[in-house]
Every structure is written in structure tokens, then in C-alpha cells.
Coordinates of C-alpha atoms in Angstrom, one line a residue:
M421 CA -204.3 43.4 34.6
N422 CA -202.6 42.0 37.7
R423 CA -203.0 44.3 40.6
H424 CA -199.3 44.0 41.4
A425 CA -197.9 43.5 37.9
A426 CA -196.9 45.8 35.0
S427 CA -199.3 45.9 32.1
A428 CA -197.9 46.9 28.8
I429 CA -194.7 48.0 27.1
A430 CA -194.1 49.9 23.9
V431 CA -190.8 49.3 22.2
G432 CA -188.5 51.6 20.3
A433 CA -184.8 52.3 19.9
T434 CA -182.8 53.5 22.9
T435 CA -179.2 54.2 23.6
A436 CA -177.0 51.9 25.7
L437 CA -175.7 53.7 28.8
A438 CA -173.1 52.9 31.4
I439 CA -174.8 52.2 34.8
G440 CA -173.7 53.4 38.2
L441 CA -175.7 53.1 41.4
S442 CA -176.7 55.5 44.2
V443 CA -177.6 54.1 47.6
A444 CA -179.7 55.9 50.1
P445 CA -178.6 55.7 53.8
P446 CA -180.5 53.2 56.0
A447 CA -183.5 54.1 58.1
L448 CA -183.4 52.3 61.5
A449 CA -186.6 53.4 63.2
A450 CA -188.6 50.4 64.4
G451 CA -191.6 49.8 66.6
T452 CA -194.8 47.8 67.1
G453 CA -198.0 48.7 65.4
D454 CA -201.7 47.7 65.4
A455 CA -202.6 47.0 61.8
A456 CA -205.6 44.7 61.4
D457 CA -205.0 41.1 62.6
P458 CA -205.8 38.1 60.4
S459 CA -208.9 36.1 61.1
F460 CA -208.7 32.3 60.3
V461 CA -211.2 29.9 58.7
R462 CA -210.6 26.3 57.7
I463 CA -211.1 25.3 54.1
G464 CA -210.8 22.1 52.2
S465 CA -209.6 21.2 48.7
D466 CA -211.7 19.9 45.9
A467 CA -211.0 16.4 47.3
A468 CA -212.0 17.0 50.9
P469 CA -214.8 18.7 52.8
A470 CA -214.0 21.8 54.9
A471 CA -213.7 21.7 58.6
P472 CA -215.6 24.2 60.8
A473 CA -214.1 27.6 61.3
R474 CA -211.9 28.0 64.3
A475 CA -210.7 31.0 66.2
A476 CA -207.2 32.4 65.7
S477 CA -204.7 32.4 68.5
A478 CA -202.1 35.0 69.0
G479 CA -198.7 35.3 70.6
R480 CA -195.1 36.4 70.3
S481 CA -192.7 34.5 68.1
S482 CA -189.4 33.1 69.5
A483 CA -186.5 32.7 67.2
S484 CA -185.0 29.2 67.1
P485 CA -181.2 28.7 67.4
Q486 CA -179.4 29.4 64.2
P487 CA -176.9 27.1 62.6
A488 CA -173.2 28.0 62.6
A489 CA -172.1 30.3 59.8
R490 CA -170.3 28.5 56.9
A491 CA -166.7 29.6 56.1
A492 CA -166.7 32.2 53.4
A493 CA -165.6 31.2 49.9
K494 CA -163.1 33.2 47.9
K495 CA -165.0 36.0 46.2
A496 CA -164.8 37.3 42.7
K497 CA -164.5 41.1 42.3
S498 CA -167.9 41.3 40.6
E499 CA -171.0 39.3 40.0
Q500 CA -170.3 36.4 37.7
V501 CA -172.9 35.0 35.2
L502 CA -172.0 31.3 35.2
Q503 CA -174.7 29.9 33.0
V504 CA -177.3 31.6 30.8
L505 CA -180.2 29.3 29.7
K506 CA -183.0 30.0 27.2
G507 CA -186.2 30.2 29.2
V508 CA -189.8 30.2 28.1
Q509 CA -190.4 32.2 25.0
G510 CA -193.2 34.1 23.2
V511 CA -195.4 37.2 23.5
G512 CA -196.8 37.7 26.9
V513 CA -194.0 36.2 29.0
D514 CA -195.0 37.3 32.5
G515 CA -195.7 36.0 36.0
M516 CA -192.1 34.9 36.1
S517 CA -191.1 32.5 38.9
V518 CA -188.0 30.3 39.3
A519 CA -187.0 27.7 41.9
V520 CA -183.9 25.5 42.3
G521 CA -183.6 22.0 43.6
A522 CA -180.9 19.3 44.0
K523 CA -180.5 18.6 40.2
H524 CA -183.1 20.8 38.5
V525 CA -184.2 24.3 37.9
V526 CA -187.9 25.0 37.2
Q527 CA -189.2 28.2 35.6
V528 CA -192.9 29.0 35.2
S529 CA -194.6 31.8 33.3
E530 CA -198.2 32.5 32.3
Q531 CA -198.2 30.0 29.5
L532 CA -195.4 27.5 29.9
A533 CA -193.3 25.7 32.5
R534 CA -189.7 24.7 31.7
T535 CA -187.5 22.3 33.6
F536 CA -183.7 22.4 33.3
V537 CA -181.1 19.9 34.3
K538 CA -178.6 22.1 36.2
A539 CA -175.4 20.3 35.1
T540 CA -176.1 20.5 31.4
G541 CA -178.7 23.2 30.9
A542 CA -180.9 20.9 28.9
G543 CA -184.5 22.0 29.2
Q544 CA -188.0 20.6 28.6
N545 CA -191.3 22.5 28.2
K546 CA -194.7 21.7 29.5
T547 CA -197.9 23.8 29.4
V548 CA -199.1 25.0 32.7
N549 CA -202.1 22.6 32.5
Q550 CA -199.7 19.7 31.9
L551 CA -197.6 20.8 34.9
F552 CA -200.7 20.7 37.2
K553 CA -202.4 17.9 35.4
T554 CA -205.7 19.6 36.1
P555 CA -208.6 17.6 37.5
S556 CA -210.9 19.1 34.9
S557 CA -210.1 19.8 31.2
T558 CA -212.4 22.8 31.4
A559 CA -210.4 24.6 34.1
T560 CA -208.4 27.6 33.0
L561 CA -205.1 28.1 34.9
S562 CA -203.2 31.4 35.1
Q563 CA -200.5 33.2 37.0
P564 CA -198.5 30.2 38.2
A565 CA -195.6 30.2 40.8
V566 CA -193.1 27.7 41.8
A567 CA -190.9 27.2 45.0
Y568 CA -188.5 24.5 46.2
D569 CA -188.2 23.6 49.9
P570 CA -184.5 23.1 50.6
I571 CA -185.2 21.5 54.0
G572 CA -188.1 19.2 53.1
K573 CA -186.8 18.7 49.5
R574 CA -190.1 19.1 47.8
W575 CA -191.4 21.2 44.9
I576 CA -194.5 23.3 45.2
V577 CA -196.5 24.9 42.4
A578 CA -199.5 27.1 42.7
A579 CA -201.8 29.0 40.3
I580 CA -205.2 30.6 39.9
S581 CA -207.8 28.1 38.7
D582 CA -211.0 29.2 37.0
Q583 CA -213.6 26.6 36.2
A584 CA -216.7 28.3 34.8
G585 CA -216.4 31.2 37.3
D586 CA -215.6 28.9 40.2
I587 CA -212.2 30.4 41.1
G588 CA -209.6 29.2 43.6
V589 CA -206.0 28.4 44.1
I590 CA -204.7 25.2 42.7
V591 CA -201.7 23.5 44.5
R592 CA -199.5 20.6 43.5
V593 CA -196.6 19.1 45.5
S594 CA -193.8 16.7 44.3
K595 CA -193.3 13.3 45.9
G596 CA -189.6 13.9 46.2
S597 CA -186.6 16.1 45.3
A598 CA -187.1 15.7 41.5
P599 CA -189.8 17.6 39.7
T600 CA -190.9 14.5 37.9
K601 CA -193.4 12.6 40.2
W602 CA -196.2 14.6 41.9
F603 CA -199.2 14.2 44.1
P604 CA -202.5 15.1 42.5
S605 CA -203.4 18.7 42.2
H606 CA -206.0 20.2 44.7
V607 CA -208.0 23.4 44.4
Y608 CA -208.6 25.5 47.5
G609 CA -211.0 28.3 48.0
N610 CA -213.6 27.3 45.5
A611 CA -217.0 28.7 46.6
A612 CA -218.7 25.4 45.6
T613 CA -216.6 23.3 47.9
D614 CA -216.3 25.5 51.0
A615 CA -219.7 25.2 52.5
P616 CA -220.6 25.7 55.3
V617 CA -217.8 28.3 55.6
D618 CA -218.2 31.1 53.0
V619 CA -214.7 31.9 51.9
G620 CA -215.5 32.0 48.2
M621 CA -212.8 33.5 45.9
T622 CA -215.0 34.5 43.0
D623 CA -212.8 37.5 42.4
V624 CA -209.3 35.9 42.6
V625 CA -208.0 37.1 39.3
E626 CA -205.7 39.9 40.4
S627 CA -202.3 38.5 41.6
V628 CA -199.9 35.7 41.2
P629 CA -200.0 33.3 44.2
Q630 CA -196.9 33.8 46.3
I631 CA -195.4 30.7 48.1
G632 CA -193.6 30.8 51.4
I633 CA -192.0 27.9 53.2
S634 CA -190.7 27.2 56.7
S635 CA -189.5 23.8 58.1
N636 CA -193.1 22.7 59.0
K637 CA -195.6 24.6 56.9
V638 CA -196.3 26.3 53.6
A639 CA -198.1 29.6 53.0
I640 CA -199.7 30.8 49.8
T641 CA -200.8 34.5 49.6
T642 CA -203.0 36.1 47.0
V643 CA -205.3 39.1 46.5
A644 CA -208.8 37.7 46.9
D645 CA -211.7 40.1 47.2
D646 CA -214.6 38.7 49.0
P647 CA -217.9 39.7 47.3
D648 CA -219.7 39.4 50.6
D649 CA -217.3 41.5 52.6
A650 CA -215.6 44.5 51.1
S651 CA -213.1 44.7 54.0
V652 CA -211.6 41.4 53.0
A653 CA -209.2 41.7 50.1
N654 CA -206.5 39.2 50.6
R655 CA -205.9 35.5 51.6
I656 CA -203.0 33.8 53.3
M657 CA -203.4 30.0 53.1
F658 CA -201.5 27.8 55.5
F659 CA -200.7 24.1 55.0
P660 CA -198.8 21.8 57.4
S661 CA -196.0 20.3 55.4
T662 CA -195.0 17.5 57.8
G663 CA -196.9 14.8 59.6
P664 CA -199.7 12.5 58.3
Q665 CA -201.9 15.4 57.3
G666 CA -199.1 17.4 55.7
L667 CA -198.7 18.3 52.1
Y668 CA -195.6 16.2 51.9
A669 CA -197.4 13.0 53.0
D670 CA -200.3 12.8 50.5
G671 CA -200.9 16.3 49.1
E672 CA -204.4 16.4 50.5
S673 CA -204.2 18.6 53.6
D674 CA -207.0 21.1 54.3
A675 CA -205.8 24.7 54.6
W676 CA -206.2 27.3 57.3
T677 CA -207.0 30.6 55.6
A678 CA -206.3 34.0 57.1
L679 CA -208.7 36.7 55.8
V680 CA -207.0 40.1 55.8
N681 CA -207.8 43.5 54.4
S682 CA -206.4 45.7 51.7
T683 CA -203.5 46.9 53.9
Y684 CA -202.0 43.5 53.1
D685 CA -201.8 44.3 49.4
G686 CA -198.2 43.6 48.2
Q687 CA -197.6 41.0 50.9
M688 CA -194.9 38.5 50.2
P689 CA -194.0 35.3 52.1
A690 CA -190.4 34.1 52.4
V691 CA -189.0 30.7 51.4
N692 CA -186.6 30.1 54.3
S693 CA -183.1 29.1 53.0
T694 CA -182.1 27.5 56.3
K695 CA -184.1 25.5 58.8
Q696 CA -186.6 27.6 60.8
A697 CA -190.1 26.7 62.0
N698 CA -191.2 30.4 61.9
L699 CA -192.7 31.6 58.6
F700 CA -192.2 35.3 57.7
I701 CA -194.5 37.4 55.6
A702 CA -193.5 41.0 54.7
V703 CA -196.1 43.7 53.9
P704 CA -195.5 47.2 52.7
D705 CA -198.3 49.6 53.8
S706 CA -198.5 52.9 51.9
D707 CA -202.2 53.3 52.8
A708 CA -201.3 54.9 56.1
I709 CA -203.1 53.4 59.0
P710 CA -202.4 55.3 61.2
S711 CA -201.1 58.2 59.1
V712 CA -197.6 56.8 58.7
D713 CA -196.2 54.4 56.1
D714 CA -194.9 51.2 57.5
V715 CA -193.3 47.8 56.8
T716 CA -194.9 45.0 58.6
V717 CA -193.4 41.6 59.3
T718 CA -195.9 39.0 60.4
T719 CA -194.3 35.9 61.9
Y720 CA -196.3 32.7 62.0
T721 CA -195.4 29.8 64.3
G722 CA -196.9 26.4 64.8
K723 CA -197.7 23.7 62.3
A724 CA -201.2 24.8 61.1
T725 CA -202.7 21.4 61.8
T726 CA -205.5 21.2 64.4
D727 CA -205.2 24.8 65.2
P728 CA -204.2 27.7 62.9
P729 CA -200.7 29.0 63.2
V730 CA -199.9 31.4 66.0
F731 CA -198.8 34.8 64.8
S732 CA -197.0 38.0 66.0
K733 CA -196.7 41.2 64.1
N734 CA -194.0 43.8 64.1
V735 CA -194.6 47.1 62.4
M736 CA -191.6 49.3 61.5
Y737 CA -191.7 52.9 60.3
P738 CA -189.0 53.9 57.8
D739 CA -187.8 57.5 57.7
D740 CA -188.9 57.9 54.1
A741 CA -192.4 57.3 52.7
L742 CA -193.2 54.2 50.7
V743 CA -193.8 55.7 47.3
A744 CA -195.3 53.9 44.3
P745 CA -193.1 53.5 41.2
P746 CA -193.7 55.9 38.3
A747 CA -195.1 55.0 35.0
V748 CA -192.1 54.2 32.9
P749 CA -192.0 56.2 29.6
Q750 CA -191.5 54.3 26.4
T751 CA -190.6 55.4 22.9
G752 CA -193.7 56.5 21.1
G753 CA -195.4 58.0 24.2
D754 CA -196.7 54.8 25.8
T755 CA -195.9 53.9 29.4
L756 CA -195.3 50.8 31.5
D757 CA -197.6 50.8 34.5
L758 CA -195.8 49.3 37.5
G759 CA -198.7 49.4 39.8
P760 CA -198.7 50.3 43.6
V761 CA -196.1 49.6 46.2
A762 CA -195.7 45.8 46.5
F763 CA -193.0 43.5 47.7
T764 CA -192.1 41.4 44.8
G765 CA -189.1 39.6 46.4
V766 CA -188.5 38.3 49.9
A767 CA -185.9 35.9 51.3
W768 CA -184.9 34.7 54.8
R769 CA -181.6 33.2 56.0
K770 CA -180.1 32.8 59.4
G771 CA -182.1 35.5 61.3
K772 CA -182.4 38.1 58.5
L773 CA -185.3 38.8 56.2
W774 CA -184.8 40.9 53.0
A775 CA -187.7 42.4 51.0
T776 CA -187.7 44.5 47.9
A777 CA -190.1 46.6 45.9
A778 CA -190.0 49.0 43.0
T779 CA -190.3 52.7 44.0
N780 CA -189.8 56.3 42.6
C781 CA -186.4 58.0 42.6
A782 CA -186.7 61.5 41.2
G783 CA -189.1 60.3 38.4
D784 CA -187.2 57.1 37.6
A785 CA -188.2 53.7 38.7
C786 CA -185.8 52.2 41.2
V787 CA -185.5 49.5 43.8
R788 CA -185.9 49.8 47.5
V789 CA -184.5 47.0 49.7
F790 CA -185.4 46.5 53.4
G791 CA -183.4 44.3 55.8
V792 CA -185.0 43.0 59.0
T793 CA -183.5 41.1 61.8
T794 CA -185.6 38.3 63.2
S795 CA -183.3 36.3 65.5
A796 CA -183.2 38.7 68.5
G797 CA -186.4 40.7 68.1
V798 CA -187.7 42.0 64.9
A799 CA -186.1 45.3 63.9
L800 CA -185.4 47.2 60.7
I801 CA -181.6 47.2 60.0
A802 CA -181.4 48.4 56.4
D803 CA -183.4 50.6 54.1
E804 CA -181.5 51.1 50.8
T805 CA -182.2 52.3 47.3
V806 CA -180.6 50.9 44.2
S807 CA -181.0 53.4 41.4
S808 CA -179.4 54.8 38.2
P809 CA -180.2 58.3 37.1
G810 CA -182.0 58.3 33.7
L811 CA -182.7 54.5 33.9
D812 CA -185.5 52.5 35.3
W813 CA -185.1 49.4 37.5
F814 CA -188.2 47.5 38.5
S815 CA -189.8 44.1 39.2
P816 CA -187.1 43.2 41.7
S817 CA -186.6 39.9 43.5
V818 CA -183.9 38.8 46.0
A819 CA -182.1 35.6 47.1
I820 CA -179.4 35.1 49.8
D821 CA -176.4 32.9 49.1
G822 CA -174.6 30.7 51.6
S823 CA -172.3 33.5 52.8
G824 CA -175.3 35.8 53.5
K825 CA -174.8 38.1 50.4
V826 CA -178.0 39.5 49.1
H827 CA -178.4 39.1 45.3
L828 CA -180.9 41.3 43.6
V829 CA -182.4 40.8 40.1
A830 CA -184.4 43.5 38.3
A831 CA -185.7 44.4 34.9
D832 CA -184.6 47.5 33.0
I833 CA -185.7 49.5 30.1
G834 CA -183.3 52.2 29.0
S835 CA -179.9 50.5 28.8
A836 CA -180.9 48.8 25.6
V837 CA -183.7 48.3 23.1
G838 CA -186.4 46.3 24.8
P839 CA -186.3 44.9 28.4
S840 CA -183.0 43.7 29.9
L841 CA -182.3 41.5 32.9
A842 CA -179.7 42.6 35.5
V843 CA -178.2 41.4 38.8
F844 CA -176.6 43.3 41.7
V845 CA -175.0 42.1 44.9
R846 CA -175.0 43.8 48.3
K847 CA -171.4 43.9 49.4
G848 CA -172.1 45.7 52.6
T849 CA -174.1 48.5 54.2
D850 CA -175.0 51.1 51.5
N851 CA -172.7 49.3 49.1
W852 CA -174.0 47.4 46.0
T853 CA -172.1 46.2 43.0
D854 CA -172.9 47.9 39.6
A855 CA -175.3 46.2 37.4
R856 CA -174.3 43.1 35.3
L857 CA -176.7 42.3 32.6
V858 CA -177.7 38.7 32.2
R859 CA -179.0 39.6 28.8
R860 CA -179.4 42.9 27.0
G861 CA -182.8 43.4 25.6
R862 CA -182.8 43.0 21.8
F863 CA -186.1 44.1 20.3
A864 CA -186.5 44.1 16.6
V865 CA -189.1 46.9 16.1
D866 CA -191.7 46.1 13.4
P867 CA -191.5 49.0 11.0
N868 CA -195.2 48.5 10.2
N869 CA -196.1 48.7 13.9
S870 CA -193.5 50.9 15.5
P871 CA -193.0 51.3 18.4
G872 CA -195.1 48.2 19.1
T873 CA -197.1 47.5 22.2
L874 CA -197.0 44.2 24.2
E875 CA -198.8 42.9 27.3
W876 CA -196.0 42.2 29.8
G877 CA -196.1 41.2 33.4
G878 CA -192.5 42.3 33.8
S879 CA -191.7 40.1 36.7
S880 CA -188.3 38.8 37.7
S881 CA -187.4 36.0 40.2
A882 CA -184.4 34.7 42.2
A883 CA -183.7 31.6 44.2
W884 CA -180.8 30.2 46.2
D885 CA -179.1 27.0 45.0
P886 CA -179.3 24.5 47.9
T887 CA -176.5 22.2 46.5
S888 CA -174.1 24.9 45.4
P889 CA -174.6 27.4 48.3
W890 CA -172.6 30.2 46.8
D891 CA -174.8 30.4 43.7
V892 CA -178.1 32.0 43.0
W893 CA -180.4 31.5 40.0
V894 CA -182.4 34.4 38.5
A895 CA -185.0 34.6 35.8
G896 CA -186.7 37.4 33.9
V897 CA -188.0 38.8 30.7
T898 CA -185.8 40.2 27.9
G899 CA -186.4 41.3 24.3
A900 CA -186.3 38.5 21.7
S901 CA -183.4 38.9 19.3
G902 CA -184.4 39.4 15.7
V903 CA -188.1 38.9 16.3
P904 CA -190.3 42.0 15.8
N905 CA -192.2 43.0 18.9
D906 CA -191.5 39.7 20.7
L907 CA -190.4 38.7 24.2
T908 CA -188.4 35.9 25.6
S909 CA -186.8 35.1 28.9
R910 CA -183.5 34.0 30.4
V911 CA -182.6 31.8 33.4
A912 CA -179.1 32.4 34.7
R913 CA -176.8 31.1 37.4
V914 CA -174.9 33.9 39.1
S915 CA -172.3 34.0 41.9
L916 CA -169.7 36.1 43.7
A917 CA -167.6 32.9 44.5
K918 CA -164.9 31.7 42.3
N919 CA -164.6 28.3 40.9
V920 CA -162.1 25.8 42.3
A921 CA -159.6 24.3 39.8
S922 CA -157.6 21.1 40.2
V923 CA -155.3 18.9 38.1
K924 CA -154.1 15.3 38.4
A925 CA -151.6 13.4 36.3
S926 CA -151.7 9.7 35.4
K927 CA -148.0 9.6 36.0
T928 CA -145.5 12.0 37.6
R929 CA -142.4 10.1 36.4
V930 CA -142.2 9.0 32.8
A931 CA -139.6 8.0 30.2
K932 CA -138.7 10.6 27.6
G933 CA -141.4 10.6 24.9
G934 CA -143.8 8.8 27.2
K935 CA -147.5 9.9 27.5
V936 CA -149.2 11.4 30.5
T937 CA -153.0 11.9 30.8
F938 CA -153.9 15.1 32.7
T939 CA -157.3 15.4 34.2
A940 CA -158.6 19.0 35.0
K941 CA -161.7 19.7 37.1
L942 CA -163.6 22.9 37.8
K943 CA -166.2 22.9 40.6
R944 CA -168.0 25.3 42.8
P945 CA -166.4 26.1 46.2
D946 CA -167.5 24.0 49.2
S947 CA -169.5 21.8 46.9
K948 CA -169.2 18.8 44.6
N949 CA -171.5 20.7 42.2
T950 CA -170.0 21.2 38.7
F951 CA -171.4 22.3 35.3
N952 CA -170.9 21.7 31.7
G953 CA -169.1 23.8 29.1
L954 CA -166.7 26.0 31.1
P955 CA -163.5 27.0 29.3
V956 CA -160.4 25.3 30.7
A957 CA -156.8 25.0 29.7
L958 CA -153.7 23.0 30.6
Q959 CA -150.6 25.1 31.0
R960 CA -146.9 24.1 31.2
K961 CA -143.6 25.8 32.2
P962 CA -140.0 24.5 32.5
V963 CA -139.0 23.2 35.9
N964 CA -136.0 25.6 36.0
G965 CA -138.2 28.7 35.4
G966 CA -139.8 30.5 32.6
S967 CA -143.4 31.5 31.7
W968 CA -146.5 29.5 31.7
K969 CA -147.8 28.6 28.2
T970 CA -151.1 27.0 27.3
I971 CA -150.5 23.6 25.5
K972 CA -154.1 22.3 25.5
S973 CA -157.6 23.9 25.9
G974 CA -161.2 22.9 25.8
K975 CA -164.4 22.9 27.8
T976 CA -165.6 20.9 30.7
T977 CA -167.9 17.9 30.5
Q978 CA -171.1 17.6 32.5
K979 CA -169.0 16.5 35.5
G980 CA -166.7 19.6 35.2
I981 CA -163.8 17.5 33.8
A982 CA -161.5 18.0 30.8
K983 CA -158.8 15.4 29.9
W984 CA -155.7 15.6 27.6
T985 CA -153.0 13.1 26.8
V986 CA -149.6 14.8 26.4
K987 CA -146.3 13.4 25.1
V988 CA -143.5 14.5 27.6
S989 CA -140.0 15.2 26.3
K990 CA -138.8 17.4 29.1
P991 CA -139.5 17.7 32.8
G992 CA -142.1 20.4 33.5
R993 CA -144.6 22.0 35.8
Y994 CA -148.3 21.7 34.9
R995 CA -151.4 23.5 36.1
T996 CA -155.1 24.0 35.1
L997 CA -156.4 27.4 34.2
G998 CA -160.1 28.1 34.3
K999 CA -160.3 30.9 31.7
S1000 CA -162.4 34.0 31.8
V1001 CA -165.2 34.4 29.2
A1002 CA -165.1 37.8 27.3
Q1003 CA -167.8 40.3 28.1
T1004 CA -169.4 42.7 25.8
G1005 CA -171.2 46.1 26.2
S1006 CA -171.4 48.6 29.0
P1007 CA -172.6 47.5 31.5
P1008 CA -171.1 44.0 30.7
E1009 CA -173.5 41.3 29.6
G1010 CA -173.7 37.6 29.4
R1011 CA -171.6 34.8 30.8
M1012 CA -168.4 35.6 32.7
V1013 CA -166.3 33.2 34.7
A1014 CA -163.5 34.4 37.0
K1015 CA -160.0 33.2 36.1
V1016 CA -158.8 30.5 38.5
T1017 CA -155.7 28.3 38.6
S1018 CA -154.9 25.0 40.2
K1019 CA -151.9 24.1 42.3
A1020 CA -149.0 23.1 39.9
L1021 CA -147.7 19.5 39.8
T1022 CA -144.3 18.4 38.5
V1023 CA -143.7 15.7 35.9
T1024 CA -140.1 14.4 35.8
L1025 CA -138.2 12.0 33.5
I1026 CA -137.1 8.6 34.6

């Protein structure tokens, strides 16, 4: 079982419930602590020898200037589910990770990777071994993760590699912004290749590698017990991304590896959404050292080339203890083990870091969200809890859109039969939207094996869309419809920002009975990004007044366009209407597009 993952789920019938949220007030206490510092060693990949170990340097981080804030787009009243795509399927869907690039979305799970074209939703599967194109056919890969660098425009995938007990972290980097051409994979941390430095990872079987990215380096964290040193229980690998030795040049850079103890369990690095050289790693510490729970943010500066990255640590002490989530009860008496306190989602944008973990709210699993400012000194600015009495929310992840809104995705068991996937948005201090289900779990319980038990990692994932900055993509596990005791997953595009509608006419003056072609377009605000299949209508009303009436309707093409040719017998006003998609259930589920209208244009008779 993963140290930081759920283990099993038993399935039975439950009753759908309306969901409301309670939010705890923020705790603002902050300070500086003295948790154990990382010690660095240099390691090579399977293609390069390791360099000698070097001493770590230490120092204080300095925030770089932040870019100007983008003007806010018009917001919808609640979270919209703009696209819902069928993700990887099958029993044992776990280790979920999703990333978004210029034109693609990539989802990885324990067994499969799936690449989607954003505009159309078309997807293609690969096995994890095919994705990494492993150097050895005998290597077993597990627990993959994926990230996209919105600044460097590269894809990065990482997983655990086990070749006859020689265990390490395998890394592969794309050659450009499309996840189609890649550098060769390289394995780091193998005991056989790290001599003379002993940083063998012979027990690295306990956690999904987590990927963090800044403008000049990449970090990969994992639980990695050292058989020769019981005090070492985690690794943080650092790679320069830029320069001749960087990952983005040839994919063969050696790695600086920080060796840290078990107080770093649950550590999570951030993928920076905006340009920043500093790389942030958040760590929840419920193993009180000293006897107080804390949240640590370690900031790493430098390029991790000749020398290891410089780091500074800030330890903050929330008012309330960091409590591990409860075992989630299931029909039939089984439970879902959510493990210890661990950050499962972290995101950074414009001087603010957000981290989230599952916790315990009066016996129910719920989500705790921490906000930390990093631009003018590191300080805790928010400590909030998203919960619903009688329901369980867990496996949370976060992403921040272009307006700074925090989007939270979490798994749920209780609002439906089987696991469901929900999203929330932070509208302001202590103020979150109600849950909107991307997909309600639909488990068909096998009558010969009721309630049924499945191995399930239960993870969710979220990523900001770099080409449509008001949108966030989420992924997670749901119950498969009509399949006994089976799991599937969904990938969805969600947003608070409304679409933008426009209409053009081939002619604005025409003879009676003449034909005019109207071209309607729907796109995302402040973006050329469009997508296929949105409902759209052409409406008309008399020039001298009256009501709008729909005269044509359809769905957008891949470029967000719909066209109609209309015979004009009277002068009239015309506009485009982006129609809403009906929702079902309570809480609402599935795809919903906010109603938007274009400016009207007038067609007159010659």
C-alpha cells in the first residue's frame, strides 16, 4: 500500500444528499522553526556516473518581482464543468495525475497514460512502459506522475522503476510543448549506478513521485527509506532545467538529491504557474518536533548545477492540530484507509502558495487548505476547512486560475453509489462554492460479491490551463456505470469565467428573399482558446421591437464556430446565444455552460 494513498474500498448502495460546506476561520500564527535541514549528495542517471558528494549551502530566499495582475474576466455564479472526458478505465485506477499544455492534456494512472487533444477531447492510450519507453524490458514501472512546465513549455513524467530489486526514480522529458517527442528515459537513485555515493533506494515502493517546477529547475520528491540509515526516509531530487546540462537540453542531467527524515512525509512541491526561480515545497508535520504541529515551506533557490540549490525554511504553527483523516466507513463494514496527514495538492502563483490535505472533521473526512504568502516574507494567511456533515471529502488537489481563484478537486463517497469527483472554488476568505460533481459515482454492485472490495489509490489531480488562463483541468476516480465492482476516471475542464460570444454576417444589407450567412463563435475570455461541441443558437427579433426567438441552433466545431445560412424577408436584429446545458442531481453533476449572448447586429433590406 502507498504510504500516502488510500488502500481499498467496499461498495454498496447509498443515498444521494445535498451538499453544503462549512468553513473554519483562518489561523494566522506564523514563525520560524528548526526542523531537520536537508543534506545533499550528487547522483547520476543510468546513463551517467555520479559526481562526488558536495556540501549544502544555506541562505534566505528573496522573492523576485511579480508580473502585473491580469484583468479579471466576467465570472459565472458557480463552477462550470465545460468538458468531461473519459479518462483511463479499469479496476485499480489510482495514482491519478493530470497536466495541461498548449494543445494537449495528459493523464497518467498506475496502468495507463492517456493523451487528449484539448479542442476535440479525442484521446489515445499508452501503457506506462510505452510512455517511458523503458531502457530495459524487465523493468517494472509503477506510481507515475506527470507535470507540464508552462514557462519552459516541456512535459515531465516520473515513476518508480524496479529492475530485479534495483529501485529508483525514472524520469523522461519532452523535446517541446507537444507530448509526442521525448528525450530518452533515465533512472536516478539506483544502488547499482550510484557508487561511490551510497544513496541506494532499495525501499522506494511507498509513494508516487511528486513533481515541482520553477523557471530554472525541477524537483521530484518521494518517500525513500535508506536501508543503511533509518533516519533518512525521503528524497528530494533537483535537476537544472535550463542550460547545457539541463533536463530541457538533452535530458541527461545528474541530480542533486536532498536526504531528509520522516518529518518530511507528505511533502509536496509546487508547479509554479507564473515565472519564478524559487521552487517551493510544502510539508505538513504532525510528528511534533518540537511538541507542536507545523506547516513548513522550504524555498529552494539557485539552478542546482555545479552546486546544490540554496534553501531557506519557514515553519508556521496553525492554531489547530494537523489531524490525520479518519477511516471512511463503507457499506458492508469495510473501510477506506486514507493514511496519515499528507499534502496531496500544492500550487503557486504570483506570491501565494496553496496546499491541501485530507483531515478529520467530527469523524468525517474533510479537506484542509492552507494559504501561504511568499512574495514579502513567508507567512500563513489562510487555514480553512471544506467539509460536509455526514459526507467524506478526501484526496484533494488544487490549481490556481489566471485571476488567482483557488480551484479544489476532491473525491467523495456518500453522495452517490461509488466514488464521485467534485470541484469547489475559493471565492474569498472563508468562502467556498458548494460542490459541483464532475461525475456522480455509479457502481453496479455485483450481487454475488456484495458489497465488493477494490484496491483504489483514490487520488485526484488538478492543473491550470496555460493557454486558457481562466480554466483548470481536474482528474479523479469515479464508479464505472453499469460495470459490477469496477472503477473508471474522468478528466474535466472547469471554470468560473464565462464564455465570450460573437456573431458576424456575410451581409448587413440584402434584397428581400436574399441569403445571409451568420457565423457564431464561442471562446474563452482573454484567450483564442475554443472547444468543440458547445451548444449555440442564432436568435432574431424585429427591428421595431418584440421578443428574441431562436431560428437556428447547433453545436460549435473544433474552432468554436457554428454557421447558418438564412433567407431574409424582413429587417431584423440577430445575436448569438451560448446556451446552458441542463444539470441533473443534487448536487448538480456533469457539464454546464453559463448562458452568454453576443452583441446584436442589424440586417436591413435594400
